[in-house]
mmCIF file of C-alpha atoms and ligand atoms in Angstrom:
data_model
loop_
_atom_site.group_PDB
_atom_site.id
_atom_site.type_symbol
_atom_site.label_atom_id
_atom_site.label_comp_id
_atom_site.label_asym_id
_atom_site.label_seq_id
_atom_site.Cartn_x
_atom_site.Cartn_y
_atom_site.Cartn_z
ATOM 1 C CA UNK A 1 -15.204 -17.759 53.214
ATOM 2 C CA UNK A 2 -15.346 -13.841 52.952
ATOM 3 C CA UNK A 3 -18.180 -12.761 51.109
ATOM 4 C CA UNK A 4 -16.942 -9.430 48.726
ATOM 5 C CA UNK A 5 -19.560 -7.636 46.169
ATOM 6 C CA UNK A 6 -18.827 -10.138 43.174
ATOM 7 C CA UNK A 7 -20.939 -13.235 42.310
ATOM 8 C CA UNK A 8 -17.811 -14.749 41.134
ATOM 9 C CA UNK A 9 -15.319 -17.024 43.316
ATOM 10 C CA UNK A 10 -12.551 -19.369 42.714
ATOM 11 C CA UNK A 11 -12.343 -21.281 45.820
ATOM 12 C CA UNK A 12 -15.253 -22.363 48.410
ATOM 13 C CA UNK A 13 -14.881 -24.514 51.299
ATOM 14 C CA UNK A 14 -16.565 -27.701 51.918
ATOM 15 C CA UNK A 15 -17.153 -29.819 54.801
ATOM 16 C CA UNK A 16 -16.414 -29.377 58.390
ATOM 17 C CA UNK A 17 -12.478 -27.752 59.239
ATOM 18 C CA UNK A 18 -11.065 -30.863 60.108
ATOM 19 C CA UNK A 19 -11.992 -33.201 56.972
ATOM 20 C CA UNK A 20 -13.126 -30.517 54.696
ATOM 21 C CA UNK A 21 -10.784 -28.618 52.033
ATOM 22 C CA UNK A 22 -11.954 -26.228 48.595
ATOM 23 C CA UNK A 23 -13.224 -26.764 45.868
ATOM 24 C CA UNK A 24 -11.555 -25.113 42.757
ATOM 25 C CA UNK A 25 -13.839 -24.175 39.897
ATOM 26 C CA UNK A 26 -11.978 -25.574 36.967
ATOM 27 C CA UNK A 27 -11.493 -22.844 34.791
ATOM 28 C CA UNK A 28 -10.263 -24.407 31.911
ATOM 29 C CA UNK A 29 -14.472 -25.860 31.520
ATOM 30 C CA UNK A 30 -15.375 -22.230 31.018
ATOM 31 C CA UNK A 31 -17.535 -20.583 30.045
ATOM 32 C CA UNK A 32 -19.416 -23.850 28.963
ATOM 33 C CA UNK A 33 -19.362 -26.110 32.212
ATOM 34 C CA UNK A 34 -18.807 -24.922 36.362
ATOM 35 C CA UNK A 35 -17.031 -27.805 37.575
ATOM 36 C CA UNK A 36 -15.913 -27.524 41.423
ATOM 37 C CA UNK A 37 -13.104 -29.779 42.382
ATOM 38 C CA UNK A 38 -13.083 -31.258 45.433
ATOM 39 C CA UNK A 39 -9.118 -30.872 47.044
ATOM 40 C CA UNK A 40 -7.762 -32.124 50.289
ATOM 41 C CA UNK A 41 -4.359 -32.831 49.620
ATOM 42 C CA UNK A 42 -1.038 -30.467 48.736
ATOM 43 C CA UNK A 43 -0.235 -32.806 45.836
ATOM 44 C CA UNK A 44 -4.188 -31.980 44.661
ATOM 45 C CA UNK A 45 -3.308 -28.577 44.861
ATOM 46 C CA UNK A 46 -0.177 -28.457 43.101
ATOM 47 C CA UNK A 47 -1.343 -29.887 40.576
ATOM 48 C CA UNK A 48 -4.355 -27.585 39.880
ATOM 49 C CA UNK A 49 -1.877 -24.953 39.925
ATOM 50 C CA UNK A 50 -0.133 -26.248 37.429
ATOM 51 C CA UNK A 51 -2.562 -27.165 35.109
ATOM 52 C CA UNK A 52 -4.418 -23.867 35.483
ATOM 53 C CA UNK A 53 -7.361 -25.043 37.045
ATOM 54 C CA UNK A 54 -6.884 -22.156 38.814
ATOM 55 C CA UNK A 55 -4.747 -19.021 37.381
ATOM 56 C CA UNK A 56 -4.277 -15.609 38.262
ATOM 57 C CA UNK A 57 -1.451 -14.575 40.223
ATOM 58 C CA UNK A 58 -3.556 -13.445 43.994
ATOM 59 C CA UNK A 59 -5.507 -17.115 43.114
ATOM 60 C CA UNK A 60 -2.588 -19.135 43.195
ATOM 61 C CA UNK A 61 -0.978 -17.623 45.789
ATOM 62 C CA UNK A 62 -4.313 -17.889 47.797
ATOM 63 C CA UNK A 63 -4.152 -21.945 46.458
ATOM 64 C CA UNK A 64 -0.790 -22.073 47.559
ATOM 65 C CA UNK A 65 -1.741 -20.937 51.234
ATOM 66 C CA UNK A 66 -4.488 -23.872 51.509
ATOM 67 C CA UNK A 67 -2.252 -26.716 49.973
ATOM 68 C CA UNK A 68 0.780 -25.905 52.978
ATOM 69 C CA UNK A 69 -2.359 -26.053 55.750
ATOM 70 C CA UNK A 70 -3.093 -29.001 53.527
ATOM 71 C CA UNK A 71 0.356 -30.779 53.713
ATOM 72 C CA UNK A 72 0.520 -29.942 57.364
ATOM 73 C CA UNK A 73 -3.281 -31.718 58.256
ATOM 74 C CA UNK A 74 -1.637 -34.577 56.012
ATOM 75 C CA UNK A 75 1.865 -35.346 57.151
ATOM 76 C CA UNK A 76 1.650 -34.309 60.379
ATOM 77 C CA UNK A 77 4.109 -31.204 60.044
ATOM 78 C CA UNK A 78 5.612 -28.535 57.835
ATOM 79 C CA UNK A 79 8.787 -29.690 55.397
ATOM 80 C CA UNK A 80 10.383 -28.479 52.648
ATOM 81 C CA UNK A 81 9.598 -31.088 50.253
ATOM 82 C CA UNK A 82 5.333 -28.905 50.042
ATOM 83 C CA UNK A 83 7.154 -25.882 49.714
ATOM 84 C CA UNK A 84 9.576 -27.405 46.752
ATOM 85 C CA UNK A 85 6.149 -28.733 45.440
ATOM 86 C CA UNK A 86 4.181 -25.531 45.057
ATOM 87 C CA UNK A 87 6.845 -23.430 44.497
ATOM 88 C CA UNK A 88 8.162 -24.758 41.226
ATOM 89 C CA UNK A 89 3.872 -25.053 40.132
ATOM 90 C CA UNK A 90 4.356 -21.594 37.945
ATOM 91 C CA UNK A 91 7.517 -19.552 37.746
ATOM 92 C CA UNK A 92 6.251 -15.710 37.070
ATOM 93 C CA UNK A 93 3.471 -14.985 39.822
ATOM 94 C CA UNK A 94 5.118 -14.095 42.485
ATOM 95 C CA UNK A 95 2.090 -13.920 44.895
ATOM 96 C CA UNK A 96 2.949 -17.638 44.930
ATOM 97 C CA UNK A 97 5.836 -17.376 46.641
ATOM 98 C CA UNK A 98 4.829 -14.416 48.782
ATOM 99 C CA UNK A 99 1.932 -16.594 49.794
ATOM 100 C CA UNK A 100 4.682 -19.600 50.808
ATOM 101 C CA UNK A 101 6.986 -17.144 52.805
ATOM 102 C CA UNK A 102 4.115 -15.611 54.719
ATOM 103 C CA UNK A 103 3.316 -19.377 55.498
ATOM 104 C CA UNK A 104 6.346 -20.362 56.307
ATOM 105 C CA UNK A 105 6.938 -17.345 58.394
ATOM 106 C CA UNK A 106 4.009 -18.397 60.625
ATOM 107 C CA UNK A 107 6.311 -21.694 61.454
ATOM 108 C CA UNK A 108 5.195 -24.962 62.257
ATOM 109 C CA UNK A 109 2.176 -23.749 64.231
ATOM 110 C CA UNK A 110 -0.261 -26.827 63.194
ATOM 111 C CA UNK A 111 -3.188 -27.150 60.988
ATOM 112 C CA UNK A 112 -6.022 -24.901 62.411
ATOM 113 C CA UNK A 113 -3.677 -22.016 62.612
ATOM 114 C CA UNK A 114 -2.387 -22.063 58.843
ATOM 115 C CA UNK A 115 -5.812 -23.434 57.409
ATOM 116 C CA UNK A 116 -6.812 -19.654 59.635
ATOM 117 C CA UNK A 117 -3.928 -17.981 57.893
ATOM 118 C CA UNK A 118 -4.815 -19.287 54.384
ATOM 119 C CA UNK A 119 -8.127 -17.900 54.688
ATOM 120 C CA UNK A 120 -7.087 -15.003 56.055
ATOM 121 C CA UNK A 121 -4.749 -14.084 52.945
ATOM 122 C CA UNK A 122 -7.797 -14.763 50.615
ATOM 123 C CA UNK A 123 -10.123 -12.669 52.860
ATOM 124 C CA UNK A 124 -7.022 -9.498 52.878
ATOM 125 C CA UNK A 125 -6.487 -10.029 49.044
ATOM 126 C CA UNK A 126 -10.603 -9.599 48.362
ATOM 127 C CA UNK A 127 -10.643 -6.264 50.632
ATOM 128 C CA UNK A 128 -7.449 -5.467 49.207
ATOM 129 C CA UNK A 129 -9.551 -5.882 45.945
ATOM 130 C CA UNK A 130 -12.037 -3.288 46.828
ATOM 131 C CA UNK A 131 -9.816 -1.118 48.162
ATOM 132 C CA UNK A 132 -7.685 -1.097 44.893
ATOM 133 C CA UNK A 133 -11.267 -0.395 43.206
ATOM 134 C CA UNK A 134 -12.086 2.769 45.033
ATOM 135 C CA UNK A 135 -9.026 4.225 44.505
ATOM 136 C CA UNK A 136 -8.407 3.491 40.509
ATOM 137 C CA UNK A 137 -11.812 4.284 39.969
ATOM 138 C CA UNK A 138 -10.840 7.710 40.294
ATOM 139 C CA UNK A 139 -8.571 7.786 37.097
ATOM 140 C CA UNK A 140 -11.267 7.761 34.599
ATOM 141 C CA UNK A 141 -13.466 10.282 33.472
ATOM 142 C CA UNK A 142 -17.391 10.307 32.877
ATOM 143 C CA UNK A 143 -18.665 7.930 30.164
ATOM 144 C CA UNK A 144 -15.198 5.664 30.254
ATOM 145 C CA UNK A 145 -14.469 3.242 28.209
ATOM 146 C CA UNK A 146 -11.830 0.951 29.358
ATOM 147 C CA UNK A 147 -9.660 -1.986 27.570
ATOM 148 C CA UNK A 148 -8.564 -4.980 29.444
ATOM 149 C CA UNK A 149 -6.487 -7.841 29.115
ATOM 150 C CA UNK A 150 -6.310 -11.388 30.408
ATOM 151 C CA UNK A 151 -8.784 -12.062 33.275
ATOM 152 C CA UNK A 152 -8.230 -9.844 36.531
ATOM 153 C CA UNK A 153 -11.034 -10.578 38.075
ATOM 154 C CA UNK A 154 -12.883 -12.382 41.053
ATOM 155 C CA UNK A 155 -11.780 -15.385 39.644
ATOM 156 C CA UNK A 156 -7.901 -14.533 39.246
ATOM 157 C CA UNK A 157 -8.366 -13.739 43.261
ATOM 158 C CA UNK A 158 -9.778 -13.734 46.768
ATOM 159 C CA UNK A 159 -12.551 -11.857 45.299
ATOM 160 C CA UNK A 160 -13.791 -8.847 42.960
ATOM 161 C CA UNK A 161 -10.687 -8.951 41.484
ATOM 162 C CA UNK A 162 -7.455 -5.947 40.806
ATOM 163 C CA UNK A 163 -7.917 -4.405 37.086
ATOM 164 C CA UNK A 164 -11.111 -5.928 36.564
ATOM 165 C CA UNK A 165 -12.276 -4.545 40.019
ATOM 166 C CA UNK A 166 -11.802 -1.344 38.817
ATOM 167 C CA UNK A 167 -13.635 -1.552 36.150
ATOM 168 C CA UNK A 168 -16.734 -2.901 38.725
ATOM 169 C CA UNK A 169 -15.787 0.090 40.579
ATOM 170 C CA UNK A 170 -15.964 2.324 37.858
ATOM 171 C CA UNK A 171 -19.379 0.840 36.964
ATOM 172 C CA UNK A 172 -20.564 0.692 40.327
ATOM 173 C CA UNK A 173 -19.626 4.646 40.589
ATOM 174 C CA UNK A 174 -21.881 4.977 37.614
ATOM 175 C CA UNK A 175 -18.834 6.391 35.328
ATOM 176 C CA UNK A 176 -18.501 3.243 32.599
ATOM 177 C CA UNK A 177 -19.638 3.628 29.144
ATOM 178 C CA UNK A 178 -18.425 0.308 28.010
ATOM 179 C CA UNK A 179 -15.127 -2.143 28.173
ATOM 180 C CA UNK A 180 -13.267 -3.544 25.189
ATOM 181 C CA UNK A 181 -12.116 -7.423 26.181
ATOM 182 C CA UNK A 182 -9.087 -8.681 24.575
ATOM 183 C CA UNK A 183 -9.454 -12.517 23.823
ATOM 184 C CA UNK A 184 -6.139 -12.997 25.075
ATOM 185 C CA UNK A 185 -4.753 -15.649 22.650
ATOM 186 C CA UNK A 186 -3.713 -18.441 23.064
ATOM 187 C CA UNK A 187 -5.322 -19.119 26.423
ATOM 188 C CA UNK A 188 -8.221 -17.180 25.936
ATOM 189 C CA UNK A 189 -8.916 -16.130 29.715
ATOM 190 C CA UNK A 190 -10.523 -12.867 28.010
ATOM 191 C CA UNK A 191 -12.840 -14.479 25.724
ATOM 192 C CA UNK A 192 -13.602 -17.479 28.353
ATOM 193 C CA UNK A 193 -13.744 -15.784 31.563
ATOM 194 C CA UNK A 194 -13.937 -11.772 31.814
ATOM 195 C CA UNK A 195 -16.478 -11.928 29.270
ATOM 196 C CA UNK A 196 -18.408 -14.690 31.463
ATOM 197 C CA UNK A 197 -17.708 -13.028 34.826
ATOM 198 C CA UNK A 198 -18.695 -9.305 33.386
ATOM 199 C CA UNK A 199 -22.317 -10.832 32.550
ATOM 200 C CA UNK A 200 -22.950 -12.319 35.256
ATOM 201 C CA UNK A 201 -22.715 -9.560 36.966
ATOM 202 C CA UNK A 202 -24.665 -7.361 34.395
ATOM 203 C CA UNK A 203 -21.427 -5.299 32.742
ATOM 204 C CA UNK A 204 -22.010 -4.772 29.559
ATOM 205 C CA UNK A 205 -18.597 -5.271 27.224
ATOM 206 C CA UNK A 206 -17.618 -5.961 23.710
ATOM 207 C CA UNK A 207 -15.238 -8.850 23.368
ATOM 208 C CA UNK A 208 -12.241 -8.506 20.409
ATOM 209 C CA UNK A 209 -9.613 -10.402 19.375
ATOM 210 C CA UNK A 210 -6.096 -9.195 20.575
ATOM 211 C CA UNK A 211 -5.170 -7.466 17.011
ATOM 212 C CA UNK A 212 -8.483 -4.967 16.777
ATOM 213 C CA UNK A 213 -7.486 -3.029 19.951
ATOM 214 C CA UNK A 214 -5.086 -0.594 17.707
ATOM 215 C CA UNK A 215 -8.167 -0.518 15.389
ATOM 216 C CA UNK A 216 -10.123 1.059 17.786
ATOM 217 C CA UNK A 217 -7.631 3.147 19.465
ATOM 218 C CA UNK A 218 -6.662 5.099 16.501
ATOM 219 C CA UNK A 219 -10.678 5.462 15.987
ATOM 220 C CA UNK A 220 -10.742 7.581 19.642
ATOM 221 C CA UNK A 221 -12.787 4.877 21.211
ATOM 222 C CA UNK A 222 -11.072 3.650 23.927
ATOM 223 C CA UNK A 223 -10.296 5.949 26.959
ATOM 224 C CA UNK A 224 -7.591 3.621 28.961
ATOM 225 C CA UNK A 225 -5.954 0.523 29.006
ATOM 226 C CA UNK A 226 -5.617 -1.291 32.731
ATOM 227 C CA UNK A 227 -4.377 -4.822 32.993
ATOM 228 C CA UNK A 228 -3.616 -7.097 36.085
ATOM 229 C CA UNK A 229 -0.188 -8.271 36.759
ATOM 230 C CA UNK A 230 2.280 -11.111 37.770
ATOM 231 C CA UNK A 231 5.179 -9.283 39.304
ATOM 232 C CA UNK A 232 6.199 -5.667 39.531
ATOM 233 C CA UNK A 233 10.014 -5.204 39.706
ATOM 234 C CA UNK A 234 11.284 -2.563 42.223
ATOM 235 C CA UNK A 235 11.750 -0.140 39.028
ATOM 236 C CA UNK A 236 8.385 -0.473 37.930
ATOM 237 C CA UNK A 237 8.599 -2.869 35.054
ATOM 238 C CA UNK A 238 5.683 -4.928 35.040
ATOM 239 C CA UNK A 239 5.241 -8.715 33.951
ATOM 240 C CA UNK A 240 1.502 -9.780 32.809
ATOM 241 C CA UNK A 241 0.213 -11.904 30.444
ATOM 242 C CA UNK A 242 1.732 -12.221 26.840
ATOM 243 C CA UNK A 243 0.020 -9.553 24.905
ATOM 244 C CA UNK A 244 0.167 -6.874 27.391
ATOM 245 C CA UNK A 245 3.510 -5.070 26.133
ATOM 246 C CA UNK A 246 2.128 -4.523 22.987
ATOM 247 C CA UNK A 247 -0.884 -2.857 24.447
ATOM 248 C CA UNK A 248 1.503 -0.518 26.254
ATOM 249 C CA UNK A 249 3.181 0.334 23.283
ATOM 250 C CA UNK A 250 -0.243 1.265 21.294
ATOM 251 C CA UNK A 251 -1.519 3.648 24.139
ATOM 252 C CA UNK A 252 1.973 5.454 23.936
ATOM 253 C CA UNK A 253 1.322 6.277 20.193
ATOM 254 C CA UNK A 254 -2.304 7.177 20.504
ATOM 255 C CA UNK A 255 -1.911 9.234 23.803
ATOM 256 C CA UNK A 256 -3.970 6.658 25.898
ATOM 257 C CA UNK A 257 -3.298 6.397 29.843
ATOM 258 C CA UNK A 258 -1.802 2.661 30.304
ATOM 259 C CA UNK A 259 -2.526 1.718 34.181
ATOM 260 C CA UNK A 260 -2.075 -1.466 36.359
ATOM 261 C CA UNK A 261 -3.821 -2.911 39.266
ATOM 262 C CA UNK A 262 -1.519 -4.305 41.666
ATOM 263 C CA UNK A 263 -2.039 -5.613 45.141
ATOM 264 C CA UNK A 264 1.357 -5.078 47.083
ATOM 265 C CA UNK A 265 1.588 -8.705 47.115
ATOM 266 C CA UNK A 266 2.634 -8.495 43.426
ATOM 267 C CA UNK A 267 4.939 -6.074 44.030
ATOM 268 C CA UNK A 268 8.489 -7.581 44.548
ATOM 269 C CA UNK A 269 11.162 -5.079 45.541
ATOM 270 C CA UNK A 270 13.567 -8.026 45.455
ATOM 271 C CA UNK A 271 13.652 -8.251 41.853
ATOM 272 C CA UNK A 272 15.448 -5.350 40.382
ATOM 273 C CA UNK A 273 13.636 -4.827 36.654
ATOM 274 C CA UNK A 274 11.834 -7.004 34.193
ATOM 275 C CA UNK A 275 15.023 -8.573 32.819
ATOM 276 C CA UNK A 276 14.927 -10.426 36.432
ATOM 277 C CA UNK A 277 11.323 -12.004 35.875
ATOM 278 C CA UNK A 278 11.175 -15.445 35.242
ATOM 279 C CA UNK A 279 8.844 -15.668 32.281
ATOM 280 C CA UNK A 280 6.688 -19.062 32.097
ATOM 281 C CA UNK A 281 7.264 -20.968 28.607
ATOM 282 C CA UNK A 282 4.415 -23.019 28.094
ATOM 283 C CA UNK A 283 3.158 -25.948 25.756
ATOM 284 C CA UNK A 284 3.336 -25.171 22.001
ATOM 285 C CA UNK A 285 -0.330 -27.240 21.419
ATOM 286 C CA UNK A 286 -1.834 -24.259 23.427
ATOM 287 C CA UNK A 287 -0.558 -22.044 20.163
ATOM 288 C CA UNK A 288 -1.316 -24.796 17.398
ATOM 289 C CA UNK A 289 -4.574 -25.774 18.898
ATOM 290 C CA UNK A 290 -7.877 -23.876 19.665
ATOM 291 C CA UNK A 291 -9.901 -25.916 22.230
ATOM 292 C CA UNK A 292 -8.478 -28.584 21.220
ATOM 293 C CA UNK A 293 -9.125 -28.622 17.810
ATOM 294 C CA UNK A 294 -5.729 -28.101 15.457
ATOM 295 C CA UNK A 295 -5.294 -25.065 13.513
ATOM 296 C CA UNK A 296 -1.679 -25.438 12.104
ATOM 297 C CA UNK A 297 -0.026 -28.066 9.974
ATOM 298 C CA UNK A 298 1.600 -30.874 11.686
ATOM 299 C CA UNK A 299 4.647 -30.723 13.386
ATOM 300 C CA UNK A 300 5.518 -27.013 12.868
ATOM 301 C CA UNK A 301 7.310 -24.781 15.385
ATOM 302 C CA UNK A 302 5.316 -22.668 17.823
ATOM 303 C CA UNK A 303 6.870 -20.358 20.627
ATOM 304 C CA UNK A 304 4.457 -20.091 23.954
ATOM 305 C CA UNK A 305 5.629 -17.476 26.415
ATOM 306 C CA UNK A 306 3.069 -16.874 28.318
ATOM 307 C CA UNK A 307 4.072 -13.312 30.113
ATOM 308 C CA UNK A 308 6.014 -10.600 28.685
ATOM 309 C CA UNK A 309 7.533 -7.081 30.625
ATOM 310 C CA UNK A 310 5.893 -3.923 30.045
ATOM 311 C CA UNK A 311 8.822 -1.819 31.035
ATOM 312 C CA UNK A 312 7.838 0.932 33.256
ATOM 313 C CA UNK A 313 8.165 4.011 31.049
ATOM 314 C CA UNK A 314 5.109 3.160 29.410
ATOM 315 C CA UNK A 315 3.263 2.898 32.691
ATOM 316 C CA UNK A 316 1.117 5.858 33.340
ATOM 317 C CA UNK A 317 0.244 5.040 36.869
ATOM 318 C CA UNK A 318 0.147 1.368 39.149
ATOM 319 C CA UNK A 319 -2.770 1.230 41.474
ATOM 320 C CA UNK A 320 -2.250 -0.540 44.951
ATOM 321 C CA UNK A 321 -4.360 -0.709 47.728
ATOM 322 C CA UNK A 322 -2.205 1.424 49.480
ATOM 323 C CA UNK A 323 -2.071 4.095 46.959
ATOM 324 C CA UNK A 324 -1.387 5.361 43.604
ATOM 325 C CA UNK A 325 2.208 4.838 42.607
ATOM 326 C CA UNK A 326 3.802 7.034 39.505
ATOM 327 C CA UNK A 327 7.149 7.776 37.981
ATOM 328 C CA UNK A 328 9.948 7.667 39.444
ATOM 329 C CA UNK A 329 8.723 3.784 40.571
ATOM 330 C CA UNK A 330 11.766 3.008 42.206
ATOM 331 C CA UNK A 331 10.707 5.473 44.441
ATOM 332 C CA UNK A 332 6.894 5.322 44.616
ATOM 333 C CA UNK A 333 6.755 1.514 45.159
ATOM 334 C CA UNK A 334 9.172 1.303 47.708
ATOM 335 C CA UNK A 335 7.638 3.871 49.511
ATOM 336 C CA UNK A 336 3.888 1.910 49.650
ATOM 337 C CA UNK A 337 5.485 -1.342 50.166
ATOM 338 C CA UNK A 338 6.858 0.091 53.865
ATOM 339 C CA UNK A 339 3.862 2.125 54.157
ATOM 340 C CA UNK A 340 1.817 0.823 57.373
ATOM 341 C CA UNK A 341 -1.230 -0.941 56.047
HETATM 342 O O1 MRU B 1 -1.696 -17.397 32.936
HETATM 343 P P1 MRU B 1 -2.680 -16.729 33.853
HETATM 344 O O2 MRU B 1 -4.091 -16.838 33.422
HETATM 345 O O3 MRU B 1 -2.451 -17.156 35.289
HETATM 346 O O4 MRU B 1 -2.279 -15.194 33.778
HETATM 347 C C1 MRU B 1 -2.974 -14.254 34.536
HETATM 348 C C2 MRU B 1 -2.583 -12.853 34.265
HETATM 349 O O5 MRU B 1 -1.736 -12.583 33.456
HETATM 350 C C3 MRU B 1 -3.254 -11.781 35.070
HETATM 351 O O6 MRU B 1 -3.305 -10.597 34.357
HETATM 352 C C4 MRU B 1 -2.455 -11.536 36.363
HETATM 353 O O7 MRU B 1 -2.197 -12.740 37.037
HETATM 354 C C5 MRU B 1 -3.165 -10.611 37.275
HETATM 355 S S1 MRU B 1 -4.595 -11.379 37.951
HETATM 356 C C6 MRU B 1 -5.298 -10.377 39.065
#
């Protein structure tokens, strides 16, 4: 497996090519435990999908890749029945079903050639990574310091990772004073793993919980926001993790550049605006319990959605690999989506 300039993974291959599969670090054990789970099978895969194992949208479309090759080693051939499978794992990512078309668009070429083409879309998404680095790197200043939601990074991808690796490329270019981590309630993927993955690779950061970032805006310490995403819609409206609109909405009032990382595979001209995006509703215990330990009475009411839309107005700038997309999207996207790579 491509080796990119992050110590942190989500997948790594075992065995020989013909018996072998990945193992997925478990990422709900985090930070305490690294548990790699051995998968062979599309139904393996699915599942760890599903139950967020793995998360991120470039991860699970990456997942996605290796549980078709999977189903193909397994039943002998491609059928719709892996592609119904994967496809209804998570709704709002829609690397996922980017990752199934370019599968399916390979045909029914056998296992070595899709196993090859699985790797080969983790391998593009981790230079994809780096390239998205270089090139949002450049929006900051000297001495930035830059607030991030969710987890973006090598372990939401193929490698390095899309906000998050601009934040390593920030640091590597010697220009980061410090990054602000939102928890990211209820899931925690802030707290859990961008904290984790920043120290090991020596990035210093402060972690928060969600409600201090306008705290610290209004006090002039934070220079820009830059999240990850789920799906762009053709007019720039972007979906990410629940949380992320409201972050949008602070930098407008304190004057603070809002940018996203986004590899084109999470850009989906097909989908008009953010009413379009199908937004993930998931278990109320995530909201009513804190690893597993319950923090509200008994039986009441709790409401999980686990994205929301940033629309595009309050986007200052999306970052691709291809280039750096501003206002008017509808225009700027389309135009780096047909761009050659
Ligand atoms: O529910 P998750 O953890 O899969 O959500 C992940 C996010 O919201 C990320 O910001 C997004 O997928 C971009 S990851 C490079």
């Amino acid at each position: 497996m491509t080796e990119v300039a992050t110590t942190v993974r989500p997948f790594r291959w075992f065995g020989d090519d013909l018996t072998g599969g990945i193992e997925m670090l478990d990422q709900r054990r985090l930070p305490g435990e690294e548990i790699w789970e051995p998968m062979t099978t599309v139904s393996q895969i699915a599942d760890g999908i599903r139950d967020m194992k793995t998360r991120g949208a470039p991860a699970i479309g990456i997942a996605a890749a290796f549980g078709i090759a999977f189903g193909v080693r397994e039943r002998g051939q491609m059928d719709e029945q892996m592609f119904a499978l994967l496809a209804a794992t998570r709704p709002t990512a829609v690397n996922l079903f980017w990752a199934l078309d370019r599968m399916r668009a390979l045909g029914d070429v056998g296992y070595p050639a899709l196993l090859e083409e699985a790797r080969a879309i983790m391998a593009d998404d981790a230079a994809n990574n780096l390239a998205m680095g270089r090139l949002g790197a450049t929006l900051f200043g000297t001495e930035a310091r830059i607030l991030t939601h969710c987890n973006t990074g090598g372990l939401a991808t193929g490698g390095y990772g899309t906000a998050l690796g601009v934040i390593r490329a920030t640091h590597a270019a010697g220009r980061l004073a410090g990054v602000w981590v939102d928890e990211t309630r209820p899931y925690l993927q802030g707290a859990r793993l961008t904290t984790w993955e920043l120290q090991k690779d020596g990035i210093d950061c402060t972690l928060i919980t969600d409600s201090m970032a306008a705290h610290f805006m209004k006090r002039g310490e934070v220079d820009g926001v830059i999240v990850g995403t789920d799906r762009v819609a053709a007019n720039g409206d972007v979906a990410n993790k629940i949380g992320t609109y409201g972050l949008a909405v602070l930098c407008k009032h304190h004057g603070i550049p809002f940018y996203v990382a986004a590899p084109i595979s999470t850009i989906d001209l097909g989908t008009a605006n953010g009413d379009a995006i199908d937004i993930e509703q998931r278990a109320a215990s995530e909201v009513t319990e804190l690893s597993g330990v319950v923090i509200a009475p008994d039986g009441v009411h709790a409401a999980h959605p686990a994205f929301d839309v940033t629309p595009a107005t309050l986007v200052t700038a999306i970052v691709t690999e291809r280039g750096i997309a501003r206002a008017p999207y509808t225009e700027s996207l389309a135009q780096l989506v047909r761009a050659e790579p």
